[in-house]
GROMACS .gro file of C-alpha atoms in nm:
model
  460
    1MET     CA    1  -0.487  -0.427  -1.186
    2PRO     CA    2  -0.528  -0.586  -1.532
    3ASN     CA    3  -0.875  -0.666  -1.660
    4VAL     CA    4  -0.984  -1.030  -1.612
    5LYS     CA    5  -1.039  -1.049  -1.989
    6GLU     CA    6  -0.658  -1.052  -2.016
    7LEU     CA    7  -0.632  -1.382  -1.824
    8LYS     CA    8  -0.440  -1.629  -2.039
    9ASN     CA    9  -0.537  -1.993  -2.083
   10LYS     CA   10  -0.203  -2.125  -1.965
   11TYR     CA   11   0.078  -2.036  -1.720
   12ASP     CA   12   0.372  -2.220  -1.566
   13ALA     CA   13   0.233  -2.156  -1.217
   14ILE     CA   14  -0.094  -2.030  -1.073
   15ILE     CA   15  -0.083  -1.871  -0.728
   16ILE     CA   16  -0.415  -1.847  -0.544
   17GLY     CA   17  -0.411  -1.563  -0.290
   18SER     CA   18  -0.218  -1.238  -0.266
   19GLY     CA   19  -0.116  -1.209   0.098
   20GLY     CA   20   0.248  -1.234   0.207
   21THR     CA   21   0.279  -1.597   0.090
   22GLY     CA   22   0.132  -1.550  -0.257
   23LEU     CA   23   0.325  -1.232  -0.332
   24THR     CA   24   0.655  -1.378  -0.208
   25ALA     CA   25   0.604  -1.700  -0.407
   26ALA     CA   26   0.519  -1.500  -0.720
   27LEU     CA   27   0.840  -1.298  -0.698
   28GLN     CA   28   1.057  -1.601  -0.620
   29ALA     CA   29   0.905  -1.814  -0.899
   30HIS     CA   30   0.939  -1.524  -1.145
   31GLU     CA   31   1.305  -1.479  -1.042
   32LEU     CA   32   1.355  -1.843  -1.143
   33GLY     CA   33   1.202  -1.791  -1.486
   34LEU     CA   34   0.843  -1.904  -1.442
   35ASN     CA   35   0.549  -1.743  -1.615
   36VAL     CA   36   0.326  -1.679  -1.312
   37VAL     CA   37  -0.022  -1.542  -1.243
   38VAL     CA   38  -0.173  -1.441  -0.906
   39LEU     CA   39  -0.549  -1.487  -0.858
   40GLU     CA   40  -0.716  -1.301  -0.570
   41LYS     CA   41  -1.086  -1.330  -0.485
   42ASN     CA   42  -1.097  -1.000  -0.293
   43GLU     CA   43  -1.097  -0.663  -0.463
   44LYS     CA   44  -0.755  -0.575  -0.324
   45THR     CA   45  -0.430  -0.756  -0.244
   46GLY     CA   46  -0.281  -0.817   0.100
   47GLY     CA   47  -0.516  -1.066   0.267
   48ASN     CA   48  -0.472  -1.111   0.640
   49THR     CA   49  -0.102  -1.027   0.610
   50SER     CA   50  -0.184  -0.661   0.556
   51ARG     CA   51  -0.336  -0.650   0.907
   52ALA     CA   52  -0.028  -0.781   1.091
   53SER     CA   53   0.141  -0.531   1.316
   54SER     CA   54   0.420  -0.679   1.529
   55GLY     CA   55   0.704  -0.802   1.309
   56MET     CA   56   0.874  -1.091   1.130
   57ASN     CA   57   1.072  -1.330   1.346
   58ALA     CA   58   1.419  -1.443   1.242
   59SER     CA   59   1.730  -1.560   1.424
   60GLU     CA   60   2.100  -1.507   1.340
   61SER     CA   61   2.007  -1.218   1.110
   62LEU     CA   62   2.242  -0.942   0.999
   63VAL     CA   63   1.998  -0.690   1.150
   64GLN     CA   64   2.035  -0.855   1.491
   65LEU     CA   65   2.415  -0.846   1.467
   66ASP     CA   66   2.402  -0.479   1.366
   67GLU     CA   67   2.220  -0.416   1.694
   68GLY     CA   68   2.466  -0.627   1.891
   69ILE     CA   69   2.216  -0.909   1.951
   70ILE     CA   70   2.380  -1.251   1.948
   71ASP     CA   71   2.110  -1.506   1.878
   72ASN     CA   72   2.109  -1.866   1.763
   73ASN     CA   73   1.875  -2.080   1.557
   74GLN     CA   74   1.858  -2.354   1.818
   75ASP     CA   75   1.708  -2.118   2.077
   76PHE     CA   76   1.452  -1.993   1.823
   77TYR     CA   77   1.367  -2.357   1.743
   78ASN     CA   78   1.336  -2.463   2.109
   79GLU     CA   79   1.126  -2.163   2.213
   80THR     CA   80   0.887  -2.204   1.918
   81LEU     CA   81   0.855  -2.577   1.990
   82LYS     CA   82   0.782  -2.507   2.357
   83GLY     CA   83   0.533  -2.233   2.261
   84GLY     CA   84   0.353  -2.479   2.031
   85GLY     CA   85   0.307  -2.738   2.306
   86LEU     CA   86   0.570  -2.964   2.140
   87LEU     CA   87   0.310  -3.036   1.870
   88ASN     CA   88   0.491  -2.860   1.586
   89ASP     CA   89   0.604  -3.052   1.277
   90ARG     CA   90   0.977  -3.076   1.363
   91ALA     CA   91   1.106  -3.090   1.006
   92MET     CA   92   0.901  -2.786   0.903
   93LEU     CA   93   1.012  -2.597   1.212
   94LYS     CA   94   1.378  -2.671   1.143
   95TYR     CA   95   1.345  -2.554   0.782
   96PHE     CA   96   1.164  -2.241   0.902
   97VAL     CA   97   1.426  -2.144   1.160
   98ASP     CA   98   1.723  -2.222   0.935
   99HIS     CA   99   1.583  -2.007   0.650
  100SER     CA  100   1.460  -1.715   0.859
  101ALA     CA  101   1.767  -1.487   0.839
  102ILE     CA  102   1.806  -1.529   0.462
  103ALA     CA  103   1.439  -1.436   0.418
  104ILE     CA  104   1.507  -1.098   0.586
  105SER     CA  105   1.802  -1.041   0.350
  106TRP     CA  106   1.600  -1.153   0.045
  107LEU     CA  107   1.330  -0.895   0.125
  108MET     CA  108   1.595  -0.620   0.137
  109LYS     CA  109   1.661  -0.689  -0.230
  110TYR     CA  110   1.305  -0.579  -0.302
  111GLY     CA  111   1.319  -0.267  -0.087
  112VAL     CA  112   1.143  -0.428   0.210
  113ARG     CA  113   1.375  -0.318   0.488
  114LEU     CA  114   1.292  -0.467   0.829
  115THR     CA  115   1.572  -0.299   1.021
  116ASP     CA  116   1.418  -0.241   1.364
  117LEU     CA  117   1.373  -0.510   1.629
  118THR     CA  118   1.122  -0.586   1.902
  119ILE     CA  119   1.026  -0.890   2.109
  120THR     CA  120   0.709  -1.101   2.122
  121GLY     CA  121   0.559  -1.345   2.374
  122GLY     CA  122   0.744  -1.672   2.424
  123MET     CA  123   1.071  -1.540   2.281
  124SER     CA  124   1.387  -1.467   2.484
  125LYS     CA  125   1.553  -1.234   2.229
  126LYS     CA  126   1.451  -0.952   2.000
  127ARG     CA  127   1.368  -1.150   1.687
  128ALA     CA  128   1.067  -0.959   1.550
  129HIS     CA  129   1.201  -0.753   1.258
  130ARG     CA  130   0.992  -0.453   1.154
  131PRO     CA  131   1.028  -0.135   0.947
  132GLY     CA  132   1.254   0.136   1.087
  133SER     CA  133   0.964   0.378   1.042
  134MET     CA  134   0.767   0.172   1.299
  135GLU     CA  135   0.472   0.142   1.057
  136PRO     CA  136   0.275  -0.184   1.093
  137VAL     CA  137   0.476  -0.461   0.929
  138GLY     CA  138   0.193  -0.630   0.738
  139PHE     CA  139   0.076  -0.339   0.526
  140TYR     CA  140   0.437  -0.226   0.475
  141LEU     CA  141   0.526  -0.573   0.344
  142THR     CA  142   0.224  -0.640   0.122
  143SER     CA  143   0.207  -0.294  -0.035
  144ARG     CA  144   0.574  -0.309  -0.133
  145LEU     CA  145   0.560  -0.669  -0.252
  146THR     CA  146   0.246  -0.595  -0.458
  147ASN     CA  147   0.435  -0.313  -0.632
  148GLN     CA  148   0.739  -0.537  -0.691
  149VAL     CA  149   0.523  -0.817  -0.835
  150LYS     CA  150   0.360  -0.575  -1.079
  151LYS     CA  151   0.696  -0.419  -1.164
  152SER     CA  152   0.833  -0.765  -1.249
  153GLY     CA  153   0.556  -0.808  -1.506
  154VAL     CA  154   0.358  -1.070  -1.314
  155ASP     CA  155  -0.018  -1.013  -1.343
  156ILE     CA  156  -0.239  -1.003  -1.033
  157PHE     CA  157  -0.610  -1.045  -1.104
  158THR     CA  158  -0.846  -0.937  -0.826
  159GLY     CA  159  -1.211  -1.040  -0.810
  160ALA     CA  160  -1.102  -1.383  -0.938
  161LYS     CA  161  -1.222  -1.669  -0.718
  162VAL     CA  162  -1.086  -2.016  -0.781
  163THR     CA  163  -1.369  -2.267  -0.741
  164LYS     CA  164  -1.203  -2.593  -0.846
  165LEU     CA  165  -0.862  -2.760  -0.882
  166LEU     CA  166  -0.820  -2.958  -1.205
  167GLN     CA  167  -0.632  -3.287  -1.240
  168ASP     CA  168  -0.511  -3.498  -1.531
  169LYS     CA  169  -0.561  -3.874  -1.567
  170SER     CA  170  -0.272  -3.949  -1.332
  171ASN     CA  171  -0.421  -3.714  -1.066
  172LYS     CA  172  -0.154  -3.446  -1.113
  173VAL     CA  173  -0.297  -3.100  -1.051
  174ASN     CA  174  -0.275  -2.918  -1.383
  175GLY     CA  175  -0.497  -2.611  -1.357
  176VAL     CA  176  -0.794  -2.437  -1.200
  177GLU     CA  177  -1.145  -2.319  -1.268
  178VAL     CA  178  -1.180  -1.950  -1.183
  179THR     CA  179  -1.498  -1.747  -1.151
  180THR     CA  180  -1.477  -1.380  -1.252
  181GLU     CA  181  -1.730  -1.115  -1.347
  182ASP     CA  182  -1.696  -1.253  -1.702
  183GLY     CA  183  -1.802  -1.602  -1.596
  184VAL     CA  184  -1.607  -1.926  -1.538
  185LYS     CA  185  -1.273  -1.979  -1.709
  186THR     CA  186  -1.038  -2.280  -1.714
  187ILE     CA  187  -0.667  -2.205  -1.680
  188LYS     CA  188  -0.397  -2.470  -1.716
  189ALA     CA  189  -0.061  -2.474  -1.537
  190LYS     CA  190   0.227  -2.702  -1.445
  191ALA     CA  191   0.192  -2.614  -1.076
  192VAL     CA  192  -0.069  -2.453  -0.849
  193LEU     CA  193  -0.003  -2.290  -0.512
  194LEU     CA  194  -0.270  -2.247  -0.247
  195ALA     CA  195  -0.178  -1.928  -0.056
  196THR     CA  196  -0.532  -1.853   0.054
  197GLY     CA  197  -0.485  -1.798   0.428
  198GLY     CA  198  -0.676  -1.946   0.719
  199PHE     CA  199  -1.038  -1.979   0.825
  200GLY     CA  200  -1.056  -1.731   1.113
  201ALA     CA  201  -1.357  -1.557   0.953
  202SER     CA  202  -1.552  -1.876   0.879
  203LYS     CA  203  -1.817  -1.935   1.145
  204ASP     CA  204  -1.904  -2.268   0.976
  205ILE     CA  205  -1.557  -2.420   0.999
  206ILE     CA  206  -1.499  -2.281   1.350
  207LYS     CA  207  -1.832  -2.427   1.460
  208LYS     CA  208  -1.730  -2.766   1.320
  209TYR     CA  209  -1.392  -2.786   1.495
  210ARG     CA  210  -1.424  -2.546   1.791
  211PRO     CA  211  -1.788  -2.477   1.882
  212ASP     CA  212  -1.664  -2.312   2.205
  213LEU     CA  213  -1.520  -2.023   1.998
  214VAL     CA  214  -1.812  -1.963   1.764
  215ASP     CA  215  -1.926  -1.642   1.939
  216TYR     CA  216  -1.580  -1.483   1.951
  217LYS     CA  217  -1.514  -1.190   1.720
  218THR     CA  218  -1.219  -1.217   1.478
  219THR     CA  219  -0.929  -0.994   1.382
  220ASN     CA  220  -0.929  -1.153   1.034
  221GLN     CA  221  -1.032  -0.988   0.709
  222PRO     CA  222  -1.375  -1.114   0.593
  223GLY     CA  223  -1.219  -1.322   0.311
  224ALA     CA  224  -1.039  -1.561   0.550
  225THR     CA  225  -1.295  -1.837   0.503
  226GLY     CA  226  -1.081  -2.147   0.445
  227ASP     CA  227  -1.129  -2.161   0.067
  228GLY     CA  228  -0.793  -2.326  -0.001
  229MET     CA  229  -0.858  -2.601   0.252
  230LYS     CA  230  -1.194  -2.676   0.090
  231LEU     CA  231  -1.037  -2.689  -0.259
  232ALA     CA  232  -0.760  -2.922  -0.141
  233LYS     CA  233  -0.996  -3.146   0.056
  234GLU     CA  234  -1.214  -3.194  -0.251
  235ILE     CA  235  -0.925  -3.369  -0.426
  236GLY     CA  236  -0.824  -3.583  -0.127
  237ALA     CA  237  -0.572  -3.366   0.059
  238GLN     CA  238  -0.529  -3.426   0.429
  239LEU     CA  239  -0.626  -3.155   0.679
  240MET     CA  240  -0.450  -3.157   1.015
  241GLN     CA  241  -0.478  -2.996   1.361
  242MET     CA  242  -0.793  -2.808   1.258
  243ASN     CA  243  -0.901  -2.763   1.621
  244PHE     CA  244  -0.590  -2.555   1.696
  245ILE     CA  245  -0.730  -2.203   1.672
  246GLN     CA  246  -0.544  -1.913   1.829
  247VAL     CA  247  -0.719  -1.645   2.025
  248HIS     CA  248  -0.514  -1.322   2.032
  249PRO     CA  249  -0.524  -1.165   2.378
  250THR     CA  250  -0.533  -0.800   2.273
  251ALA     CA  251  -0.792  -0.687   2.019
  252ASP     CA  252  -1.025  -0.388   2.026
  253THR     CA  253  -1.366  -0.549   1.981
  254ASP     CA  254  -1.575  -0.248   2.090
  255ASN     CA  255  -1.626  -0.138   1.728
  256PRO     CA  256  -1.791  -0.317   1.434
  257HIS     CA  257  -1.442  -0.351   1.279
  258VAL     CA  258  -1.217  -0.552   1.512
  259TYR     CA  259  -0.865  -0.410   1.542
  260LEU     CA  260  -0.569  -0.620   1.649
  261ILE     CA  261  -0.351  -0.437   1.902
  262GLY     CA  262  -0.006  -0.569   1.813
  263GLU     CA  263   0.195  -0.773   2.059
  264GLY     CA  264   0.488  -0.538   1.994
  265LEU     CA  265   0.316  -0.283   2.220
  266ARG     CA  266   0.369  -0.517   2.514
  267GLY     CA  267   0.713  -0.599   2.371
  268GLU     CA  268   0.800  -0.230   2.409
  269GLY     CA  269   0.682  -0.221   2.771
  270ALA     CA  270   0.300  -0.194   2.797
  271ILE     CA  271   0.133  -0.376   3.086
  272LEU     CA  272  -0.215  -0.527   3.129
  273VAL     CA  273  -0.440  -0.435   3.421
  274ASN     CA  274  -0.784  -0.543   3.541
  275LYS     CA  275  -1.072  -0.323   3.667
  276ASN     CA  276  -0.900  -0.304   4.003
  277GLY     CA  277  -0.591  -0.148   3.842
  278ASP     CA  278  -0.378  -0.458   3.913
  279ARG     CA  279  -0.160  -0.665   3.681
  280PHE     CA  280  -0.277  -1.027   3.661
  281VAL     CA  281  -0.042  -1.211   3.419
  282ASN     CA  282   0.303  -1.207   3.262
  283GLU     CA  283   0.198  -1.000   2.960
  284LEU     CA  284   0.452  -1.173   2.736
  285SER     CA  285   0.360  -1.531   2.811
  286THR     CA  286   0.229  -1.719   2.508
  287ARG     CA  287  -0.093  -1.592   2.353
  288LYS     CA  288  -0.287  -1.888   2.490
  289ILE     CA  289  -0.186  -1.816   2.850
  290VAL     CA  290  -0.250  -1.439   2.827
  291SER     CA  291  -0.586  -1.485   2.650
  292ASP     CA  292  -0.703  -1.737   2.910
  293ALA     CA  293  -0.600  -1.502   3.193
  294ILE     CA  294  -0.806  -1.215   3.044
  295THR     CA  295  -1.109  -1.436   2.981
  296ASN     CA  296  -1.090  -1.572   3.338
  297LEU     CA  297  -1.120  -1.220   3.483
  298HIS     CA  298  -1.487  -1.217   3.369
  299GLU     CA  299  -1.463  -0.838   3.360
  300ASP     CA  300  -1.541  -0.743   3.002
  301GLY     CA  301  -1.178  -0.756   2.890
  302ALA     CA  302  -0.881  -0.567   3.034
  303TYR     CA  303  -0.672  -0.257   2.969
  304LEU     CA  304  -0.331  -0.209   2.809
  305ILE     CA  305  -0.152   0.070   2.995
  306PHE     CA  306   0.151   0.253   2.854
  307ASP     CA  307   0.324   0.589   2.859
  308SER     CA  308   0.473   0.832   2.605
  309GLY     CA  309   0.807   0.647   2.609
  310VAL     CA  310   0.647   0.317   2.499
  311ARG     CA  311   0.426   0.501   2.249
  312ALA     CA  312   0.732   0.653   2.082
  313HIS     CA  313   0.863   0.301   2.013
  314PHE     CA  314   0.547   0.152   1.864
  315GLY     CA  315   0.429   0.349   1.562
  316ALA     CA  316   0.099   0.161   1.521
  317VAL     CA  317  -0.033   0.353   1.827
  318GLU     CA  318  -0.064   0.662   1.604
  319PHE     CA  319  -0.311   0.468   1.389
  320TYR     CA  320  -0.498   0.329   1.691
  321ASP     CA  321  -0.528   0.682   1.831
  322GLN     CA  322  -0.641   0.829   1.502
  323ILE     CA  323  -0.938   0.590   1.488
  324GLY     CA  324  -1.035   0.653   1.850
  325LEU     CA  325  -0.913   0.343   2.033
  326VAL     CA  326  -0.674   0.520   2.273
  327GLN     CA  327  -0.772   0.694   2.599
  328HIS     CA  328  -0.542   0.973   2.725
  329GLY     CA  329  -0.457   1.108   3.071
  330ASP     CA  330  -0.193   1.360   3.177
  331THR     CA  331  -0.156   1.157   3.496
  332LEU     CA  332  -0.232   0.796   3.583
  333GLU     CA  333  -0.517   0.916   3.810
  334GLU     CA  334  -0.677   1.105   3.524
  335LEU     CA  335  -0.640   0.803   3.294
  336ALA     CA  336  -0.785   0.570   3.559
  337LYS     CA  337  -1.090   0.793   3.598
  338LYS     CA  338  -1.154   0.790   3.222
  339ILE     CA  339  -1.143   0.412   3.195
  340GLY     CA  340  -1.320   0.333   3.523
  341VAL     CA  341  -1.022   0.167   3.691
  342ASP     CA  342  -0.913   0.216   4.056
  343GLY     CA  343  -0.669   0.512   4.037
  344TYR     CA  344  -0.484   0.450   4.364
  345ASN     CA  345  -0.419   0.087   4.270
  346LEU     CA  346  -0.311   0.178   3.916
  347ASN     CA  347  -0.054   0.420   4.058
  348GLU     CA  348   0.077   0.152   4.295
  349THR     CA  349   0.085  -0.106   4.014
  350VAL     CA  350   0.289   0.119   3.786
  351GLU     CA  351   0.529   0.208   4.070
  352ARG     CA  352   0.587  -0.163   4.140
  353TRP     CA  353   0.634  -0.225   3.768
  354ASP     CA  354   0.888   0.057   3.735
  355LYS     CA  355   1.085  -0.094   4.027
  356ALA     CA  356   1.074  -0.435   3.857
  357VAL     CA  357   1.212  -0.277   3.538
  358GLU     CA  358   1.485  -0.100   3.736
  359ASN     CA  359   1.586  -0.423   3.912
  360HIS     CA  360   1.535  -0.642   3.600
  361LYS     CA  361   1.318  -0.865   3.818
  362ASP     CA  362   0.939  -0.901   3.802
  363LYS     CA  363   0.871  -1.075   4.135
  364GLU     CA  364   0.494  -1.079   4.078
  365PHE     CA  365   0.463  -1.257   3.744
  366GLY     CA  366   0.815  -1.350   3.632
  367ARG     CA  367   0.816  -1.136   3.317
  368THR     CA  368   1.169  -1.116   3.176
  369THR     CA  369   1.118  -0.943   2.838
  370GLY     CA  370   0.976  -0.613   2.719
  371MET     CA  371   1.134  -0.444   3.022
  372ASP     CA  372   1.353  -0.186   2.851
  373ARG     CA  373   1.181   0.124   2.986
  374GLN     CA  374   0.981   0.238   3.286
  375LEU     CA  375   0.630   0.381   3.256
  376ASP     CA  376   0.728   0.723   3.387
  377ARG     CA  377   0.672   0.967   3.101
  378GLY     CA  378   0.331   1.134   3.086
  379PRO     CA  379   0.089   1.163   2.926
  380TYR     CA  380  -0.037   0.809   2.984
  381PHE     CA  381  -0.254   0.594   2.757
  382ALA     CA  382  -0.494   0.300   2.775
  383ILE     CA  383  -0.658   0.072   2.520
  384HIS     CA  384  -0.955  -0.150   2.612
  385ILE     CA  385  -0.894  -0.502   2.482
  386HIS     CA  386  -1.061  -0.842   2.456
  387PRO     CA  387  -0.933  -1.173   2.322
  388ALA     CA  388  -1.046  -1.244   1.962
  389ILE     CA  389  -0.998  -1.526   1.711
  390HIS     CA  390  -0.677  -1.443   1.535
  391TYR     CA  391  -0.508  -1.734   1.366
  392THR     CA  392  -0.578  -2.091   1.261
  393MET     CA  393  -0.275  -2.313   1.320
  394GLY     CA  394  -0.425  -2.616   1.148
  395GLY     CA  395  -0.474  -2.660   0.776
  396ILE     CA  396  -0.350  -2.856   0.476
  397HIS     CA  397  -0.084  -3.117   0.553
  398ILE     CA  398   0.234  -3.030   0.362
  399ASN     CA  399   0.599  -3.135   0.371
  400THR     CA  400   0.904  -2.907   0.389
  401ASP     CA  401   0.893  -2.868   0.009
  402THR     CA  402   0.538  -2.721   0.049
  403GLU     CA  403   0.398  -3.019  -0.146
  404VAL     CA  404   0.043  -3.113  -0.044
  405LEU     CA  405  -0.007  -3.461   0.103
  406ASP     CA  406  -0.317  -3.676   0.062
  407THR     CA  407  -0.482  -3.877   0.341
  408ASN     CA  408  -0.237  -4.164   0.280
  409GLY     CA  409   0.062  -3.932   0.316
  410ASN     CA  410   0.142  -3.933  -0.057
  411VAL     CA  411   0.231  -3.616  -0.248
  412ILE     CA  412  -0.043  -3.474  -0.473
  413LYS     CA  413   0.178  -3.384  -0.769
  414GLY     CA  414   0.159  -3.028  -0.897
  415LEU     CA  415  -0.016  -2.891  -0.586
  416TYR     CA  416   0.158  -2.674  -0.327
  417ALA     CA  417   0.038  -2.490  -0.017
  418ALA     CA  418   0.207  -2.240   0.216
  419GLY     CA  419   0.125  -1.985   0.483
  420GLU     CA  420  -0.178  -1.999   0.709
  421VAL     CA  421  -0.363  -2.237   0.474
  422SER     CA  422  -0.114  -2.508   0.575
  423GLY     CA  423  -0.091  -2.680   0.914
  424GLY     CA  424   0.183  -2.818   1.135
  425LEU     CA  425   0.444  -2.546   1.178
  426HIS     CA  426   0.305  -2.378   1.487
  427GLY     CA  427   0.174  -2.667   1.698
  428ASN     CA  428  -0.115  -2.565   1.922
  429ASN     CA  429  -0.010  -2.200   1.964
  430ARG     CA  430   0.157  -1.961   1.721
  431ILE     CA  431   0.431  -1.733   1.851
  432GLY     CA  432   0.383  -1.363   1.764
  433GLY     CA  433   0.600  -1.268   1.464
  434ASN     CA  434   0.606  -1.622   1.323
  435SER     CA  435   0.316  -1.580   1.078
  436ILE     CA  436   0.483  -1.309   0.870
  437ALA     CA  437   0.802  -1.515   0.883
  438GLU     CA  438   0.611  -1.823   0.764
  439THR     CA  439   0.460  -1.636   0.467
  440VAL     CA  440   0.801  -1.523   0.342
  441ILE     CA  441   1.004  -1.836   0.426
  442PHE     CA  442   0.755  -2.088   0.288
  443GLY     CA  443   0.636  -1.850   0.014
  444ARG     CA  444   0.994  -1.848  -0.116
  445GLN     CA  445   1.018  -2.225  -0.078
  446ALA     CA  446   0.694  -2.273  -0.275
  447GLY     CA  447   0.828  -2.049  -0.553
  448ILE     CA  448   1.154  -2.247  -0.562
  449GLN     CA  449   0.986  -2.589  -0.557
  450MET     CA  450   0.732  -2.495  -0.826
  451ALA     CA  451   1.019  -2.377  -1.048
  452LYS     CA  452   1.202  -2.704  -0.988
  453TYR     CA  453   0.889  -2.906  -1.065
  454ALA     CA  454   0.809  -2.703  -1.380
  455ARG     CA  455   1.164  -2.754  -1.509
  456GLU     CA  456   1.146  -3.130  -1.448
  457HIS     CA  457   0.808  -3.153  -1.623
  458GLY     CA  458   0.877  -2.893  -1.888
  459LYS     CA  459   0.962  -3.144  -2.158
  460LYS     CA  460   0.678  -3.384  -2.073
   0.00000   0.00000   0.00000
C-alpha cells in the first residue's frame, strides 16, 4: 500500500471503505476516466465482504444457463420482496435484480469467475454464484478486486480514517477530512462515496435501535461501527429502517472470534438438529425464521449435521475444520456421542431426511431446496452453532442512482452511498447471497453515477 504521505490534495472521486462496494466502485469509476482514491480506516482491505462465504445472487445469468437453470428476474424480485417482509424499496430492488446478471459478467472481465451455483434460504432456484474452487466468495472477491484496483493505478490508503465530510457554500459535498498517522489532512473531490459497511459491531448503535440484541455476538469485523452513517447524519442525511438488524442463524460463537458458517452448507444439504437429535425447522426458511427457531429451543444453540457428500460441495468446511470447529464421527452414533445428542434419534432423523430427499418431499417441515443429495456417505460431521448479529439492513437513505437523500428527501449533491451503509434494499430481512450482489451492483452504479456527475461538473 502507498504511504499516506503520497495522498494528493485533490481527486475526482474519494471512496471511503475498501470492501466489495468500494473496490467495485473504484474500478468502475476508473474505467470511466476518473482519478480515484480509496481510503480505508483498517490496516487491510476487504471489510465485512471478505468474511462472506455463501455466494452472489443473480438471475438470468449466463452461468445459470450454462448449468441448464432457467430463471427469471421477476421470480428473484418477488422472492426477495417476500423475504424482506414487503418492506423493501421497490425501485432499488428492481434496479438490483435487473442488473444482477451483468454484474456477474462484469466481474469475469477482472478475473473474478463465479462459475459454480448454490441455493440460499428464501430462494427457489440456484442463484448464489461462487468460485468454481468452492473457496469462500468474500475473500476470493476482495483479494482479486484489491489486486485489480492496484493494477489499474488507483491508490488505496489504509490506516486512513475519514472524520468529516466537507461542503461548499451551496451544500454540495466537495471533500473530506482524513486522519492518518501523519495527522489530519483535507482532500477535495467532485464526488464522495460512502462504502463503509454497516454497524453490526457497534454496541452503541445496536443499543439505541435494538436493545434486545445488545448481548448477541457478531460475525462482523471489528471495524463495522457505522462510521459512514454518522458522517452522513452530521450533514443532514436521512437514516432509515435502523431497527432492521439481521441475526444469522448459523455462527460458531464458542470461540473469541465468531465464525459465520455459510448458508451454502445448508444449501448443499446440511440439516439442523436439537439436543434430542431431531430436526425442528425448514433449514432454508429465511434467516429470521431459522434464527428464531434456534433461539426458541433454549438449548445453547443447535447442530448442523452433514456427511462427506455435502462436505465435498462446500469448500469452506475445510477452513472450518482446520480451525477446529468441526466434529467428526465415522458413524452417526459416534458423532452423536461426541456432541452429546441422542444417537438413536439422530439416526432416525437422518433416515427420514434421506427418504424425504429421495421422494423430493419433506413432509415434516416443507423444505423444498437444498435436497440434491442424501446424508449417506460417512464419515459424518457436526458444527455447533448459535445465532449472531450478522447484517444491518437499515442505513443511509439513497435513491437508485446511489445519491444520498436528506431528511426532506432532497439529494445531497456530490455525496453517494452504497452497500451495507445504505438502507432500503433488503426490507426487514436480507436474503443470503444478496449482500455480495448489492456491493457489486450498487458499487458499479456508484462508480457510473460519480463519473456522470464529475463530467457534468467538470467545467464548473
